[in-house]
XYZ file of C-alpha atoms in Angstrom:
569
model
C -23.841 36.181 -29.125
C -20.901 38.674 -30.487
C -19.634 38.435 -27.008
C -19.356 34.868 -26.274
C -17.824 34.302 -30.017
C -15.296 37.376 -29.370
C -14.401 35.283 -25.955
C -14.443 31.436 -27.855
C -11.889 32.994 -30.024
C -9.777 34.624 -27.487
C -10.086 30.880 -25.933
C -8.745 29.103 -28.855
C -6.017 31.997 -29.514
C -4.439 31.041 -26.538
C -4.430 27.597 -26.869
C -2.790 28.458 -30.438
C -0.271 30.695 -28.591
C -0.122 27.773 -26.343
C 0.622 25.116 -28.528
C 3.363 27.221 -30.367
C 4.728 28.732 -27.454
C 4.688 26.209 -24.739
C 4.313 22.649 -26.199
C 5.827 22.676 -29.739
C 8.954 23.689 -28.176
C 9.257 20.753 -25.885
C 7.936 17.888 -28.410
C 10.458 19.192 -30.310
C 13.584 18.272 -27.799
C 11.443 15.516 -26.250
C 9.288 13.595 -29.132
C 6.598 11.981 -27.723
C 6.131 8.399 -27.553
C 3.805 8.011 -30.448
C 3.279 9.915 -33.777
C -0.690 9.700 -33.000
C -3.108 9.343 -29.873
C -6.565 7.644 -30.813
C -8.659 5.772 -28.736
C -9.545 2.150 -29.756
C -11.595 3.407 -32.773
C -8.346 4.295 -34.123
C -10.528 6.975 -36.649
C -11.073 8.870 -33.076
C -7.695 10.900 -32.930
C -6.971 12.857 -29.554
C -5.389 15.849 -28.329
C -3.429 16.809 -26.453
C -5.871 18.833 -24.130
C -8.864 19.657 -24.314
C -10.473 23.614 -23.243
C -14.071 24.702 -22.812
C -13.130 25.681 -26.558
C -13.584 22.144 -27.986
C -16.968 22.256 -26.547
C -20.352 22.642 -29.129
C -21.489 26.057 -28.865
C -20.109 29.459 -27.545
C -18.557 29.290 -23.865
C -19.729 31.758 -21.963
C -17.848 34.678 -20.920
C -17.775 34.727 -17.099
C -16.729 31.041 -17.217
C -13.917 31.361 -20.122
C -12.385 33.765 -17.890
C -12.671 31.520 -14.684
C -11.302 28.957 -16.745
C -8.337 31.024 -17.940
C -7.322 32.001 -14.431
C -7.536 29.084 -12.461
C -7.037 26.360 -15.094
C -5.209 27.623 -17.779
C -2.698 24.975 -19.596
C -0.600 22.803 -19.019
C 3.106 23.480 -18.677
C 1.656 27.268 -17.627
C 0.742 28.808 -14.278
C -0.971 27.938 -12.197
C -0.519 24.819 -13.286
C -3.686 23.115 -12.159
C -3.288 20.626 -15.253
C -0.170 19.430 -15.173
C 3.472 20.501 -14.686
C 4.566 19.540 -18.662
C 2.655 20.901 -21.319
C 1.707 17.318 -22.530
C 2.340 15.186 -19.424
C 2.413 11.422 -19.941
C 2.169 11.626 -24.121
C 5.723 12.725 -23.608
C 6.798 10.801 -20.843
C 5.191 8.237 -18.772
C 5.180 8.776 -14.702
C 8.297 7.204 -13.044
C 7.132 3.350 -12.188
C 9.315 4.006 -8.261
C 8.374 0.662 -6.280
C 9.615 1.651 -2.844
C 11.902 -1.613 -1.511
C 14.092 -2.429 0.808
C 14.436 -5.301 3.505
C 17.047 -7.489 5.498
C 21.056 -6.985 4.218
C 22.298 -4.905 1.233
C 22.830 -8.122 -0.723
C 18.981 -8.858 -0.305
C 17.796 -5.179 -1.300
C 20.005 -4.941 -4.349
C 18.767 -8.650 -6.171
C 15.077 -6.847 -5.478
C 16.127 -4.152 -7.350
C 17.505 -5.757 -9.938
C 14.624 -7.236 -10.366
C 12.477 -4.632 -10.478
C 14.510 -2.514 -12.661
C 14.006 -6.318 -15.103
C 10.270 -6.308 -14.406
C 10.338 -2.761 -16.018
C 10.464 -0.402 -12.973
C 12.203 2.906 -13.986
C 13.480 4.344 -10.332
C 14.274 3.187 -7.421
C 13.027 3.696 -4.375
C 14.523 2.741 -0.959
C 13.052 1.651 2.286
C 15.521 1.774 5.080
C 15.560 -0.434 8.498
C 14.363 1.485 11.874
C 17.838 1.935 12.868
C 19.539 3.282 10.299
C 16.278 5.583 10.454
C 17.610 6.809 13.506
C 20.818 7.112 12.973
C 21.892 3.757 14.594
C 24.179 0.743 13.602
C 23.131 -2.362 13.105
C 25.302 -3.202 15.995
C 23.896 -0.736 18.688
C 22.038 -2.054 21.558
C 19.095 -0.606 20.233
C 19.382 -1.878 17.105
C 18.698 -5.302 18.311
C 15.748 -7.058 17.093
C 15.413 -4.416 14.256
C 18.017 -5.080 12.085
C 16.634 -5.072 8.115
C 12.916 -5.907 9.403
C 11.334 -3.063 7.720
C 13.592 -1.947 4.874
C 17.394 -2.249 4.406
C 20.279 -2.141 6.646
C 22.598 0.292 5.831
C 25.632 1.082 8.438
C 28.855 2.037 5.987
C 29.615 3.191 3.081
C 30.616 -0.193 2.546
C 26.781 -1.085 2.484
C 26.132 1.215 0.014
C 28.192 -0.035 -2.469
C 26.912 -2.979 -1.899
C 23.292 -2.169 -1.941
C 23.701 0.068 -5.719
C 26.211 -2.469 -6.964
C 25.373 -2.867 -10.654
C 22.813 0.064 -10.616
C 23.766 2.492 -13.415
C 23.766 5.881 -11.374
C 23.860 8.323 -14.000
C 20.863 6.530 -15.727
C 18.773 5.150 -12.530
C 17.170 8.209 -10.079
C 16.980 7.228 -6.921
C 14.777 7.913 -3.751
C 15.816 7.573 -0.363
C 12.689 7.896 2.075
C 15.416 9.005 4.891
C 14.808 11.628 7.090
C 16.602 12.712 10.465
C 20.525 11.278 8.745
C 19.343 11.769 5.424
C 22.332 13.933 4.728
C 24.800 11.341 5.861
C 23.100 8.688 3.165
C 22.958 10.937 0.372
C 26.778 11.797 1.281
C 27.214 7.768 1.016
C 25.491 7.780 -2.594
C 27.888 10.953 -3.921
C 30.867 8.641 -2.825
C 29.614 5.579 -4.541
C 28.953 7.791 -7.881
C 33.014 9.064 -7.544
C 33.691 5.724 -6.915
C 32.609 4.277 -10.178
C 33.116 7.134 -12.662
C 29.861 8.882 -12.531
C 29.887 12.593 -11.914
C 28.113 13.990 -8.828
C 26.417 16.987 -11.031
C 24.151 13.761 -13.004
C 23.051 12.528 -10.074
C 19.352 12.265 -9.775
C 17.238 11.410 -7.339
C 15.631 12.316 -3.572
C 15.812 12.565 -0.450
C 12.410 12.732 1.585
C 14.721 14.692 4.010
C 11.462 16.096 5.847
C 12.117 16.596 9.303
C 8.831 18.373 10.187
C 6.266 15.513 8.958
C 8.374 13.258 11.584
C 7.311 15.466 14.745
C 3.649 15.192 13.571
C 3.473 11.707 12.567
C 6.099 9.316 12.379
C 8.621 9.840 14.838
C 12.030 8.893 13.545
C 13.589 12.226 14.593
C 16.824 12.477 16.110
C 17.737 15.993 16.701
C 15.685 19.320 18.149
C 14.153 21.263 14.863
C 17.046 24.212 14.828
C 19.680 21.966 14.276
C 17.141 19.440 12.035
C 16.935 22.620 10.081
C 20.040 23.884 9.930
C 21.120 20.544 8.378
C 18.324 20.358 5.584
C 19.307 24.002 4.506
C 22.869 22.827 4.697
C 22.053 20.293 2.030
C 19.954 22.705 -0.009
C 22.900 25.077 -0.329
C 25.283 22.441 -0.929
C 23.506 20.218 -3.587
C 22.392 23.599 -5.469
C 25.973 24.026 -6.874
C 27.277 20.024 -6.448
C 24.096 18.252 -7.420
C 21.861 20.404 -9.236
C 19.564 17.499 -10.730
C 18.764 15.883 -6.892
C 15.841 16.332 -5.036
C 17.251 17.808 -1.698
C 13.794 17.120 0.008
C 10.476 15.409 -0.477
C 7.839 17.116 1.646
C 5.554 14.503 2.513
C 1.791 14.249 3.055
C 2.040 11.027 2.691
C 2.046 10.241 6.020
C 0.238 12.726 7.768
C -2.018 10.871 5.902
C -1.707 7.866 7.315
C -2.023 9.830 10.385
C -5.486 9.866 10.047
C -5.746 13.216 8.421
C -8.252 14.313 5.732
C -7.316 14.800 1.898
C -7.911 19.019 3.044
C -5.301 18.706 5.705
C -2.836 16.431 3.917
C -2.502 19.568 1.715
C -2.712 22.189 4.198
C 0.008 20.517 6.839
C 2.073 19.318 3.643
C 2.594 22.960 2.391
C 2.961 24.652 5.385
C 6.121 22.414 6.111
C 7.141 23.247 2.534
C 6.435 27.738 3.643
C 8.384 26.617 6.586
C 11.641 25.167 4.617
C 11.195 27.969 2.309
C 11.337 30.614 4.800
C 14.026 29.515 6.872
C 16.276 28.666 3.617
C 15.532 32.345 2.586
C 16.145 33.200 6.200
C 20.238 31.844 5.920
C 20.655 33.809 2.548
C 19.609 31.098 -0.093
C 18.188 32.622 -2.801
C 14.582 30.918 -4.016
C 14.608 30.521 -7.399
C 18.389 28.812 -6.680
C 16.887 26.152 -4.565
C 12.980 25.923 -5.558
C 13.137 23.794 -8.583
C 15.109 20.556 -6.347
C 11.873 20.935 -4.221
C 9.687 17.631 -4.282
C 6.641 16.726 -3.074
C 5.238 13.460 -1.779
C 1.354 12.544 -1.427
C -0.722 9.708 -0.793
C -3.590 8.352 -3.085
C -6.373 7.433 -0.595
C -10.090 6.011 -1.307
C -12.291 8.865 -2.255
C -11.116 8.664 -6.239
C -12.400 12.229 -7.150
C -11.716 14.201 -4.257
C -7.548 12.577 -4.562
C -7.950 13.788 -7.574
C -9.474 16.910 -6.792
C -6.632 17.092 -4.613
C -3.667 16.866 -6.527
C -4.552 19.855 -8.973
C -5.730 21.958 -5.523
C -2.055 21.378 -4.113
C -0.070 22.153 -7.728
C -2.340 25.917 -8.163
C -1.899 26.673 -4.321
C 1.771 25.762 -4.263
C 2.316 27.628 -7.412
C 0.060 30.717 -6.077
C 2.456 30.138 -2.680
C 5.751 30.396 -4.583
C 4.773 33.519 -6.932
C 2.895 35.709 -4.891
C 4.543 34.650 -0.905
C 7.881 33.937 -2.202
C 8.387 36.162 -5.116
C 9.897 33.638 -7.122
C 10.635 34.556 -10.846
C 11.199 31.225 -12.673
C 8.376 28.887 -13.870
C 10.645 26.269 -12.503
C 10.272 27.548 -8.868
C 6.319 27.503 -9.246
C 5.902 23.360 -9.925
C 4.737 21.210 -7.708
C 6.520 18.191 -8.865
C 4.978 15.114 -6.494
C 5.786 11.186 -6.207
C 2.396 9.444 -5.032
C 2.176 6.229 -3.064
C -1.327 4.301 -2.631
C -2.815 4.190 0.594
C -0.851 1.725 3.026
C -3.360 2.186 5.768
C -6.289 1.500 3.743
C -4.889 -2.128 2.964
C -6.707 -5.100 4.767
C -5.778 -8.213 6.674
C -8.849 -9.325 5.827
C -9.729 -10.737 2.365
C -5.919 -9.173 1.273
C -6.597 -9.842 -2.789
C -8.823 -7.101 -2.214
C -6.149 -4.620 -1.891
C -5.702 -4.980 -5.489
C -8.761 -3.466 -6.290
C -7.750 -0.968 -4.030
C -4.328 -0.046 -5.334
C -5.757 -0.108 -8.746
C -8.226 2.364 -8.136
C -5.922 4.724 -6.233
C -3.273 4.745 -8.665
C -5.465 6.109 -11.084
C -6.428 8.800 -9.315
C -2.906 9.654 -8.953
C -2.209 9.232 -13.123
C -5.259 11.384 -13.524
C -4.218 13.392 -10.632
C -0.912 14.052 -12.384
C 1.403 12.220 -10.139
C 5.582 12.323 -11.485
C 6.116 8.802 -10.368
C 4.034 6.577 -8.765
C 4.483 3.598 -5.839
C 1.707 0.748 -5.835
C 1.504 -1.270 -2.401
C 1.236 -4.771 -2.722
C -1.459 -6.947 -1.566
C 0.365 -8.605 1.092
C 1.529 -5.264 2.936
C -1.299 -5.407 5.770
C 0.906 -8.532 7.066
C 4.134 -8.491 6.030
C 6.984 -7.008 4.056
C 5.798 -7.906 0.314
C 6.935 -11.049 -1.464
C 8.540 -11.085 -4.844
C 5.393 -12.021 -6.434
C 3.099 -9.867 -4.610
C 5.697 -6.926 -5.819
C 5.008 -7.792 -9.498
C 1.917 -7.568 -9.238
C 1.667 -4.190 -7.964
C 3.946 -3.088 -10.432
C 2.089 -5.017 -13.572
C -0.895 -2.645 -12.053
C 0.872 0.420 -13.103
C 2.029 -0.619 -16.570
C -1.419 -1.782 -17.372
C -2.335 1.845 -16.550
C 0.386 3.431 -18.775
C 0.034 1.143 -21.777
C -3.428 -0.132 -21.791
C -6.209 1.993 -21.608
C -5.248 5.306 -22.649
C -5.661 7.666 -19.425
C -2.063 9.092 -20.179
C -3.094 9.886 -23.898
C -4.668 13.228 -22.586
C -3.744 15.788 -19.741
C -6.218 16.096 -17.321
C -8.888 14.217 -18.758
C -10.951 15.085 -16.276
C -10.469 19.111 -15.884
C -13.811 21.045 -17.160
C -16.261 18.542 -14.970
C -18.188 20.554 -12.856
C -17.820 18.270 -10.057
C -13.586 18.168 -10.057
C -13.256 22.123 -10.601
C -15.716 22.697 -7.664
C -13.962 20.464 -5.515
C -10.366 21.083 -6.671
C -11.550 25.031 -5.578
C -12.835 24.031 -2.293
C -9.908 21.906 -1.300
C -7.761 24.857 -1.949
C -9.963 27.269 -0.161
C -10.083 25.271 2.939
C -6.190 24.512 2.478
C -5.464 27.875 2.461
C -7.945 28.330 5.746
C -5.469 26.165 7.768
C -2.400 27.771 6.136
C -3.830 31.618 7.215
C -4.293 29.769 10.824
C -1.057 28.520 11.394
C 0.578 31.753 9.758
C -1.571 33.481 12.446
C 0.231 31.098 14.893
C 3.697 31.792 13.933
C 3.980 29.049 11.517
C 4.409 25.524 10.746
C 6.880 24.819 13.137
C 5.191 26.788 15.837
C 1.789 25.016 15.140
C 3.575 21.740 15.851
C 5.216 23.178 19.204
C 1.847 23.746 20.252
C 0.529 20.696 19.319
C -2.124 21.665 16.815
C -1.359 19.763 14.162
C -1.012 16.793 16.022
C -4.514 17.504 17.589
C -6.293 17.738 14.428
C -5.163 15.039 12.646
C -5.849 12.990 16.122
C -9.246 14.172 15.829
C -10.019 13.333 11.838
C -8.175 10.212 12.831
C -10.917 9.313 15.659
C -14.076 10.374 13.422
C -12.722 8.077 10.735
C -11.697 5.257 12.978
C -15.648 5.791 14.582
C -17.221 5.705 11.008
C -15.499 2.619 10.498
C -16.971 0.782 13.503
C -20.291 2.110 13.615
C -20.137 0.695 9.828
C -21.443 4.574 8.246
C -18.030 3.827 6.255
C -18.333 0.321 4.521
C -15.120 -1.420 4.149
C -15.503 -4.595 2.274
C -14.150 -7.741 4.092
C -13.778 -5.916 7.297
C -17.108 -4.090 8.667
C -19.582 -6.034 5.787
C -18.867 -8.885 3.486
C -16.707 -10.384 5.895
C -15.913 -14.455 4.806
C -13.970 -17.256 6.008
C -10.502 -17.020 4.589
C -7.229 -18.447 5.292
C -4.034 -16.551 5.636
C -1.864 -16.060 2.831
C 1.164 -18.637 3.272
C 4.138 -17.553 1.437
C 4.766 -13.918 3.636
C 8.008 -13.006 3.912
C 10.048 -13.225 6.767
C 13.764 -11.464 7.126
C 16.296 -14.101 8.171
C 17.460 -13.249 11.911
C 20.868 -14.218 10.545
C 20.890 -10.845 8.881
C 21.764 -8.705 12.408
C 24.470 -11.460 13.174
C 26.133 -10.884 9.675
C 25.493 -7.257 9.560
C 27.289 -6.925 13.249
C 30.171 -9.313 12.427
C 30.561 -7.189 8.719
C 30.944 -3.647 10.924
C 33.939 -5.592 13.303
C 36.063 -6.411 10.517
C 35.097 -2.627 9.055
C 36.529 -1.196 12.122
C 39.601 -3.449 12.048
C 40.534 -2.940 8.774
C 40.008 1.176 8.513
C 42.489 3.770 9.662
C 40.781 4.553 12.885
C 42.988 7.606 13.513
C 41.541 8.795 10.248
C 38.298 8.295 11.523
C 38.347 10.192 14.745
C 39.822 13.216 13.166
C 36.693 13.412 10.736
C 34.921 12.747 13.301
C 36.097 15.721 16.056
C 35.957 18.169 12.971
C 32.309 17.583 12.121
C 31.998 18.376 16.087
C 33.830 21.139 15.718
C 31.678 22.547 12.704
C 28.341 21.704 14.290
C 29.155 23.840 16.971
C 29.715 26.248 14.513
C 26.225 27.864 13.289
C 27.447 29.014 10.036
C 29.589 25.984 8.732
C 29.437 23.880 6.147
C 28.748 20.089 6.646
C 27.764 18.174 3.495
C 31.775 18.178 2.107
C 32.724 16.915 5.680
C 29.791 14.340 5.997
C 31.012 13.114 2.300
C 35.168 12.619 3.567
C 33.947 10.595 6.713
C 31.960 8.045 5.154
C 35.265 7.957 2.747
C 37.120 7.398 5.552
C 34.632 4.577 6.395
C 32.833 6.553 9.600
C 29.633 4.647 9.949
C 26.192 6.173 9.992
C 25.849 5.935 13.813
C 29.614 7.253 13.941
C 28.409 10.472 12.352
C 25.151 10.945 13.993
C 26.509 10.335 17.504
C 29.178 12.850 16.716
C 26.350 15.505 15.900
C 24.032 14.115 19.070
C 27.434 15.062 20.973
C 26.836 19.108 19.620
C 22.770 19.128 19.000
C 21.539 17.368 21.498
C 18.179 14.721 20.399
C 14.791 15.633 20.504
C 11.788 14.930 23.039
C 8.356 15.801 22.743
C 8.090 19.066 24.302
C 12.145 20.067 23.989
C 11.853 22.488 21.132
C 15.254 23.677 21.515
């Protein structure tokens, strides 16, 4: 009994040490957003976190100290609760509805509605051609011109497309990957052009280059130059744009892949080892870079184990940083995260469903511990969302943060038996695949040899056979089907949009100083053949010069080369 007290009191010393040390500070900069947390029965007062010291009784020994190690607070390493000491009491999750379809125009009423609807960040969805580095006006362009997010060709589209936005006020993320440094040069000339200083710029860009050769496939370029060009931007927004997310490592869609919740985390931070080591690698120092690292997950079905989940990846990425990386500064440990609901989990079939299914996902990622938070709409199994379909989605997250409470606590749910065992066994079998790749050379070497591809392919296929052989029940689809009709009011992009976008780039190129253009142009050829040049600063004068998008890229295909399957050059 003397023992157990002697370690309950050690317990609630550090939560005292804690609460000075850690939290009072930052509630004192940062008030929080009410002067007391109770539930209903407003007599019930809450706080801030709760440790097996709140509990009846004497904890025992062997499991304070577990709980001290791998929990601890949060704020602290190893940050398995949460990366602010008290989470959403201080500030809600960033409501980031991820939007984008047909011309500029189009994209920026949506987000001005949103951002009226009460959405805090923007997030935006780009076509498959500016994906790739196209214009709208390329032959292979046609036919794909704003269909599945925004068209964005100039510079000129830009400032059409954040027209009215405040930037200094609004983050924004870009989920761009293969040009992302081209758009994010477009954004730093729109902020100059209205007043607003590049260093309070905020915002991301998903910028993951890895995560396309597994699962998506809007690459343009081999991986050494795909590389060169995200550590490029690393070293260039450290000193010019210190408060921007310079990459959002995304597990997102391996995913959708077809991968489990174990090797979302295990392929997600191996890419992140791999843009770690090869930053360190050019002479970027870690704790310079670390903290504009970003993270991006998916919220799947399984509510405890996505959970489980998101406190495995925050201790192993912070375990990653400190102990593989040497990093000094708390700030280099976080795993900060954005968290999207499941798009492939969304039905055809019986599509009001999918609110159900959003609803329940999201709050995994609240209780997960998500930093802002995308909720698919209903409609998304058939067709870019409508207007109303969007609202709802986003009414789902603000009945989350202001109705029932689950952001009154951080991690409500740590201490259950069930969520520490399986938050430990996700990391352990995480850190399984990360040993095996490491033993392969690493992330980019396990994708050269096509092992990552393999086993998601093969989670993929058990899942997909589950489904059909009805073991995995989804409701509408495989039981409980009905007769239903369609939903009428989808959304359809105007073909008109390619004509306008195509006649918009011909009086672009009329009206610019060409001769301008191709200078910009043959020096960002000359400094791509260059290993050791810079290219952000150059990227930023052509689209000033009005360069398009495709301009740029072809100039760098010209010097890099593009990518096939098997061409790891």
């Amino acid at each position: 009994m003397a023992e157990s007290t002697q370690t309950s009191g050690k317990l609630a010393a550090l939560k005292r040490a804690w609460q000075d040390e850690t939290l009072a500070p930052v509630t004192k900069r940062f008030p929080e957003r009410r002067k007391r947390f109770t539930t209903s029965s407003d007599t019930i007062e809450v706080e801030t976190v709760y440790t097996p010291a709140e509990w009846p009784g004497d904890p025992d020994p062997a499991q304070t100290a577990a709980y001290t190690e791998k929990l601890g607070l949060p704020g602290d390493y190893p940050f398995t609760r949460g990366v602010q000491p008290n989470m959403y009491r201080g500030r809600l999750w960033t409501m980031r509805q991820y939007a984008g379809f047909g011309s500029a125009q189009e994209s920026n009423q949506r987000y001005h509605y949103l951002i009226a609807q009460g959405q805090t960040g923007l997030s935006v969805a780009f076509d498959l051609p500016t994906q790739i580095g196209y214009d709208a006006d390329h032959d292979f362009a046609l036919g794909e011109v704003g269909k599945v997010g925004v068209s964005i060709s100039s510079l000129a589209d830009m400032r059409t497309l954040l027209a009215g936005i405040p930037l200094d006020k609004v983050s924004i993320s870009m989920t761009i990957n293969a040009p992302a440094a081209v758009l994010l040069a477009m954004v730093i000339a729109v902020a100059k052009e209205t007043g607003v200083p590049v260093s309070q710029l905020r915002g991301t860009v998903q910028n993951d280059i890895l995560k396309e050769y597994i699962a998506r496939g809007t690459y343009i370029f081999p991986p050494a130059p795909s590389m060169r060009l995200i550590t490029d931007m690393f070293r260039f927004c450290a000193v010019e744009v210190p408060k921007w997310n310079t990459i959002s490592i995304s597990g997102y869609h391996i995913r959708e892949a077809g991968s489990t919740a174990v090797q979302e985390v295990a392929f997600t931070l191996a890419n992140a080892i791999e843009y770690v080591q090869q930053a360190i690698d050019v002479g970027l120092d870690v704790d310079r870079f670390a903290d504009q690292l970003s993270f991006f997950f998916n919220a799947h079905n399984n509510f405890l184990e996505e959970v489980a989940k998101f406190r495995a990846a925050r201790r192993l990425w912070a375990k990653i940083m400190r102990e593989r990386f040497g990093a000094q500064k708390p700030e280099s440990w976080r795993l900060r995260f954005h968290t999207q609901t499941g798009g492939s989990t969304l039905t055809a079939q019986q599509p009001d469903n999918n609110v159900v299914r959003v609803t329940v996902q999201a709050l995994s990622a609240v209780l997960g511990g998500t930093q802002s938070l995308h909720t698919n709409s209903r409609d998304e199994a058939l067709a870019l969302p409508t207007e109303r379909a969007v609202e709802i989605a986003l009414r789902t997250q603000q009945i989350l943060a202001y109705e029932n409470g689950v952001g009154d606590v951080v991690d409500p749910l740590g201490g259950s038996y069930y969520i520490e065992w399986l938050t430990d066994e996700i990391e352990r079998q995480a850190q399984a695949y990360i040993d095996r790749m490491d033993g392969m050379g690493g992330a980019l070497r396990a994708v050269e040899e096509g092992f990552v591809q393999r086993e998601i392919q093969e989670a993929a296929y058990q899942a997909q056979r589950a489904i059909e052989s009805s073991e995995q029940v989804v409701v509408g689809v495989n039981r409980f089907q009905s007769e239903e009709s369609t939903i009428p009011d989808l959304l359809r992009v105007d073909e008109r949009v390619q004509t306008a976008q195509v006649e918009a780039l011909a009086r672009l190129r009329a009206a610019r100083d060409n001769a301008a253009v191709q200078a910009i142009l043959a020096r960002i050829r000359q400094s791509a053949a260059q290993p050791d040049a810079a290219l952000m600063p150059l990227f930023i004068e052509a689209v000033e010069a009005e360069a398009t998008l495709g301009e740029i890229c072809d100039a760098l295909r010209s010097i890099f080369g593009e990518y096939e399957p098997g061409n790891w050059v």
